[in-house]
mmCIF file of C-alpha atoms in Angstrom:
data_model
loop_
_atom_site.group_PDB
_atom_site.id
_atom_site.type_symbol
_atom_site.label_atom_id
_atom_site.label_comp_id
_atom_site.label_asym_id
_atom_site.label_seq_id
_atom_site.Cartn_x
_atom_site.Cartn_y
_atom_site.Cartn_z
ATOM 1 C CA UNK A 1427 100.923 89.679 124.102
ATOM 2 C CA UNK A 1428 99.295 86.322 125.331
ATOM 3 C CA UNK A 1429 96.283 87.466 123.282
ATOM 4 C CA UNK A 1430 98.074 87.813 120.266
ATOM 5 C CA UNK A 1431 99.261 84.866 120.656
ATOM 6 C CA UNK A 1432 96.516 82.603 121.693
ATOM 7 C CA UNK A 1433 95.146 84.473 118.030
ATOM 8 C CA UNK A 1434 98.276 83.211 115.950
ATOM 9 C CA UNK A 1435 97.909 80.086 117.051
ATOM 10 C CA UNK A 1436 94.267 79.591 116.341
ATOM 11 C CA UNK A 1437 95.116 81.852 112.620
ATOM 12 C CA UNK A 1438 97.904 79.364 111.880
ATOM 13 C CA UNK A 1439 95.924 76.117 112.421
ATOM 14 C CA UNK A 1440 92.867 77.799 110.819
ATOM 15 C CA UNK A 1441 94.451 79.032 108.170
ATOM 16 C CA UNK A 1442 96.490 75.033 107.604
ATOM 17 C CA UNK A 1443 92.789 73.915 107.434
ATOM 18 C CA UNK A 1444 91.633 76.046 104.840
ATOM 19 C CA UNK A 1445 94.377 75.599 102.640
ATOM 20 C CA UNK A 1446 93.108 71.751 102.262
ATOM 21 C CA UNK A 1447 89.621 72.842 102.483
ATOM 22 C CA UNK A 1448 86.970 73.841 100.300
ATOM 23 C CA UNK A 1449 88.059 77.398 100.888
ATOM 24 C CA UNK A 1450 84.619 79.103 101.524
ATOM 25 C CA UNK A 1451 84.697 82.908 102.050
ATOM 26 C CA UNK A 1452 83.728 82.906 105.338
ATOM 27 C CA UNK A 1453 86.312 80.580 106.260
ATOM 28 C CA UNK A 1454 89.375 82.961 104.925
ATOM 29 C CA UNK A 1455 87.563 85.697 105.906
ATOM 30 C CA UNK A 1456 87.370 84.178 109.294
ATOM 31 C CA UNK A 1457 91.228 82.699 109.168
ATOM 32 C CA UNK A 1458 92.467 86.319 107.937
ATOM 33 C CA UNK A 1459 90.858 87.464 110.853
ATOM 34 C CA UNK A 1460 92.999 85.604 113.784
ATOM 35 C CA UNK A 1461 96.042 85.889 111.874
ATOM 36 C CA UNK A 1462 95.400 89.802 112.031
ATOM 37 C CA UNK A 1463 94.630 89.919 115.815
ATOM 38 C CA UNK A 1464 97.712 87.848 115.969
ATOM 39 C CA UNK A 1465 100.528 89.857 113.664
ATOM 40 C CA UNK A 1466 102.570 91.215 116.610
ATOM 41 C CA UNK A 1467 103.199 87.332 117.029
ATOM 42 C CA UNK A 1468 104.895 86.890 113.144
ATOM 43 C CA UNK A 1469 108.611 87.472 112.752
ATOM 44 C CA UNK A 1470 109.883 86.454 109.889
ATOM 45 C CA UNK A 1471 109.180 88.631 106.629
ATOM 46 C CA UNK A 1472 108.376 85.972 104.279
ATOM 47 C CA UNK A 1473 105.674 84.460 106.712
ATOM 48 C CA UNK A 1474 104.224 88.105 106.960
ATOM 49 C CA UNK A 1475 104.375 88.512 103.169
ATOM 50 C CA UNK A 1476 102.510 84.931 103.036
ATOM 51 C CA UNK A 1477 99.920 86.349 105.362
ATOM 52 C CA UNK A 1478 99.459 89.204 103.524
ATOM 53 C CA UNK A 1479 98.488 87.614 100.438
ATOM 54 C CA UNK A 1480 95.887 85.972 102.272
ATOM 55 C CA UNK A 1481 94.562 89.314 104.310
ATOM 56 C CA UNK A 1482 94.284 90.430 100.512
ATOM 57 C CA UNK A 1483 92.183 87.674 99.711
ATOM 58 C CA UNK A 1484 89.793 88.129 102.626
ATOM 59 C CA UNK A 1485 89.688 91.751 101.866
ATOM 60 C CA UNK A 1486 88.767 90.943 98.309
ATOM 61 C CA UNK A 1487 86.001 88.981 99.694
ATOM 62 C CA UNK A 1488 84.735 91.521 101.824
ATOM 63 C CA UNK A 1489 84.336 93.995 99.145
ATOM 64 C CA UNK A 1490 82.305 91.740 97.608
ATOM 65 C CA UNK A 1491 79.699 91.639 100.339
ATOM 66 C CA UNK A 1492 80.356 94.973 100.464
ATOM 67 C CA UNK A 1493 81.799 95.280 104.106
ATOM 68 C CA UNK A 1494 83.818 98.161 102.832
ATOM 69 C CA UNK A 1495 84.925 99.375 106.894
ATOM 70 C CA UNK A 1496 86.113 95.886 107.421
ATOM 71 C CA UNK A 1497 88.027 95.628 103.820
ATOM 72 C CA UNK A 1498 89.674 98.280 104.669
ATOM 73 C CA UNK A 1499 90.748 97.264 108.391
ATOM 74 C CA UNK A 1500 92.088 93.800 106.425
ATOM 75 C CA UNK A 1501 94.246 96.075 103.955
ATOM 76 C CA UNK A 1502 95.861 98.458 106.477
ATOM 77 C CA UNK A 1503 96.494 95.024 108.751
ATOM 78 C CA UNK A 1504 98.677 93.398 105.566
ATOM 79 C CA UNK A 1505 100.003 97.101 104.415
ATOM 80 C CA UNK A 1506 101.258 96.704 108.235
ATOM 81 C CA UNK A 1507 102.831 93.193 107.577
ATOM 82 C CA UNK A 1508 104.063 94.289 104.739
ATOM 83 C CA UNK A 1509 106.473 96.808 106.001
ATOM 84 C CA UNK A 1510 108.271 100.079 103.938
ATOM 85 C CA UNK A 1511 110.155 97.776 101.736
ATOM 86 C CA UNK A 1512 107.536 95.847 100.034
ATOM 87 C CA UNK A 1513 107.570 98.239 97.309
ATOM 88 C CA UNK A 1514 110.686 97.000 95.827
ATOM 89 C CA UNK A 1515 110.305 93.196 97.621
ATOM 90 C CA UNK A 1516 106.687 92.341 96.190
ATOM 91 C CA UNK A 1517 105.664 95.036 94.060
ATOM 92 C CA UNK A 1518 102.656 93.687 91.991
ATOM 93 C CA UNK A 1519 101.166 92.374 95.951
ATOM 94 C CA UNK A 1520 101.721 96.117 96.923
ATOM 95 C CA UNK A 1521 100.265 98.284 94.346
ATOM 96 C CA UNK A 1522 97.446 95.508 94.370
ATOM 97 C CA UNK A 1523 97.364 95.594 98.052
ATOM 98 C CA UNK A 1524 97.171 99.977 98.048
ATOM 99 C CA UNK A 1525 94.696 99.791 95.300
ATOM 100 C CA UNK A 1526 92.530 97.825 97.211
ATOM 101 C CA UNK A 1527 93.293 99.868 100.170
ATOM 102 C CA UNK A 1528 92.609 103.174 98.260
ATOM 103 C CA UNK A 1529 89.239 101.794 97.270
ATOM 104 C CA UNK A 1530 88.010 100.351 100.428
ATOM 105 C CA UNK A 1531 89.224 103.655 102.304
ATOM 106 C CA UNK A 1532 86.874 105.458 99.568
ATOM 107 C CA UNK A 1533 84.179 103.372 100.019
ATOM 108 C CA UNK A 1534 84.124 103.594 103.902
ATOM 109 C CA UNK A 1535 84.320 107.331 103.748
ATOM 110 C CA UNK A 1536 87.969 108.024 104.594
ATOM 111 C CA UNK A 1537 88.882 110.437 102.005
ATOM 112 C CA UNK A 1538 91.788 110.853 104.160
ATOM 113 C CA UNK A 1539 93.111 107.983 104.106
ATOM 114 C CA UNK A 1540 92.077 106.779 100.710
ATOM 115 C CA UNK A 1541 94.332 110.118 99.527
ATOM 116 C CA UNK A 1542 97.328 108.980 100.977
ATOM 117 C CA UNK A 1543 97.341 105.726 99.414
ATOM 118 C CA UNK A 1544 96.399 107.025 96.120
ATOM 119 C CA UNK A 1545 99.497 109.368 96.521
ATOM 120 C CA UNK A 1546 101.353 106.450 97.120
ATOM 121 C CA UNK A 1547 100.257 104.360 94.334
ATOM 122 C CA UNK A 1548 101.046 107.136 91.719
ATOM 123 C CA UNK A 1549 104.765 108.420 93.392
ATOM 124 C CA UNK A 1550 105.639 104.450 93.872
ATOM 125 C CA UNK A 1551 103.839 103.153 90.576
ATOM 126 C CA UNK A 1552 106.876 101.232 88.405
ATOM 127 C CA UNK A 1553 104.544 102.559 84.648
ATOM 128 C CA UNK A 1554 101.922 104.434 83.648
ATOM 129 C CA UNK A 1555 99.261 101.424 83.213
ATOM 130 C CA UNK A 1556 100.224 100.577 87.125
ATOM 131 C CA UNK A 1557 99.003 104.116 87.585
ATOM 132 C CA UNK A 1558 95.215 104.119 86.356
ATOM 133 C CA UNK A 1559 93.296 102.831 88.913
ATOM 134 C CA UNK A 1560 94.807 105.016 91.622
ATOM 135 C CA UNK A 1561 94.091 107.635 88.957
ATOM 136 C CA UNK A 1562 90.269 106.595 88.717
ATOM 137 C CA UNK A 1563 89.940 106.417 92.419
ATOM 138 C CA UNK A 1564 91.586 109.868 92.921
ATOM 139 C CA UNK A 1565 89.085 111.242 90.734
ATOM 140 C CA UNK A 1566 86.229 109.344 92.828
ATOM 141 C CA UNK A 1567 87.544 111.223 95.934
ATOM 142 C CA UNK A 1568 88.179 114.438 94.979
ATOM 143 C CA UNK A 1569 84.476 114.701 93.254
ATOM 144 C CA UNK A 1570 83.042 113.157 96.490
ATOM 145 C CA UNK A 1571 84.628 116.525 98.229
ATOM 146 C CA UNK A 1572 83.230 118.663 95.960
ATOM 147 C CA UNK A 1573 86.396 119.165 94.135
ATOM 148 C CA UNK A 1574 85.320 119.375 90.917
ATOM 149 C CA UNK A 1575 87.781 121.325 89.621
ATOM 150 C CA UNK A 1576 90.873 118.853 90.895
ATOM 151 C CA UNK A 1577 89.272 115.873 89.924
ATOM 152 C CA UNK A 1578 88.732 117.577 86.569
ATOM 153 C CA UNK A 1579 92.268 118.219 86.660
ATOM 154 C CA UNK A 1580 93.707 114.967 87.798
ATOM 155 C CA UNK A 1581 91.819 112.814 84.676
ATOM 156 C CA UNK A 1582 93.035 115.551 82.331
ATOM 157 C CA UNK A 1583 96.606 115.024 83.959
ATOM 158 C CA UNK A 1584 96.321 110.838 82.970
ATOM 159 C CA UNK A 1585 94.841 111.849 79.576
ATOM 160 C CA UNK A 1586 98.206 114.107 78.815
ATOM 161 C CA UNK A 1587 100.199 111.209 80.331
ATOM 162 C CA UNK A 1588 98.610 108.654 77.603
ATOM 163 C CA UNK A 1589 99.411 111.098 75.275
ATOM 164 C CA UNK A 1590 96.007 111.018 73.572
ATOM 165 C CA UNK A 1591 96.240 113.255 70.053
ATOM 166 C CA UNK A 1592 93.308 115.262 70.748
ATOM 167 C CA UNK A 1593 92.570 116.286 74.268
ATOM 168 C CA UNK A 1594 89.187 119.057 75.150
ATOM 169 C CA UNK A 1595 90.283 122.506 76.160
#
């Protein structure tokens, strides 16, 4: 617990410098880091929630040099700050945040893992348009098993749901 807390405190005055900084990458990337070795040490739900957004941010950054294994460390870390409830507390931070998640788990090779949060995104998404990049990355996974057939049948599932006039047989 002393780690985690000698890592908070070095995340929270990192992460009070970046906000009046120039806010390079490898600064949040860097800040996001401490505060995650330090999230046993954050109590209140709004400061997690606040944290989160910026985990997001860092994992968004890491995609981009594509440091997929580390991405997807960041997203689990703020799906973890985040708690069961953020569904209905911050929902456009949480499907963004399981998007993201569901990607970077595909990328990384955890077809597992990238599964469940696709399967999460569709059950918990509030419309169909919240739905379509889970769908796409659904479709990723299963064809990167050699599940041609599912993946077939999971785009041909989204196309019935837009309710497209003329669909292949």
């Amino acid at each position: 617990e002393a780690q985690a807390e000698f890592h908070s405190i070095i995340g929270q005055r990192l992460w009070k410098y970046y906000k009046s900084s120039d806010k390079e990458a490898w600064r949040l990337i860097f800040t996001a880091d401490q505060l995650c070795k330090g999230k046993l040490m954050l109590r209140d739900q709004a400061e997690k929630d606040e944290v989160s957004e910026l985990i997001i941010q860092a994992a968004v950054e890491l995609r981009k040099a594509a440091s997929f294994d580390s991405a997807a460390e960041f997203c689990r870390n703020a799906i973890d700050l985040l708690g069961h409830e953020s569904w209905e507390r911050c929902y456009k931070t949480t499907l963004k945040l399981y998007d993201l998640a569901a990607e970077m788990e595909f990328c990384s090779g955890s077809q597992d893992k990238c599964g469940e949060r696709v399967h999460q995104c569709l059950e918990r998404a509030q419309c169909l348009e919240d739905q379509y990049n889970a769908y796409w990355i659904l479709v990723e996974n299963l064809a990167s098993q050699r599940r041609f057939d599912s993946a077939v049948d999971a785009g041909y599932s989204l196309l019935k749901k837009m309710k497209l006039s003329r669909l292949p047989t």
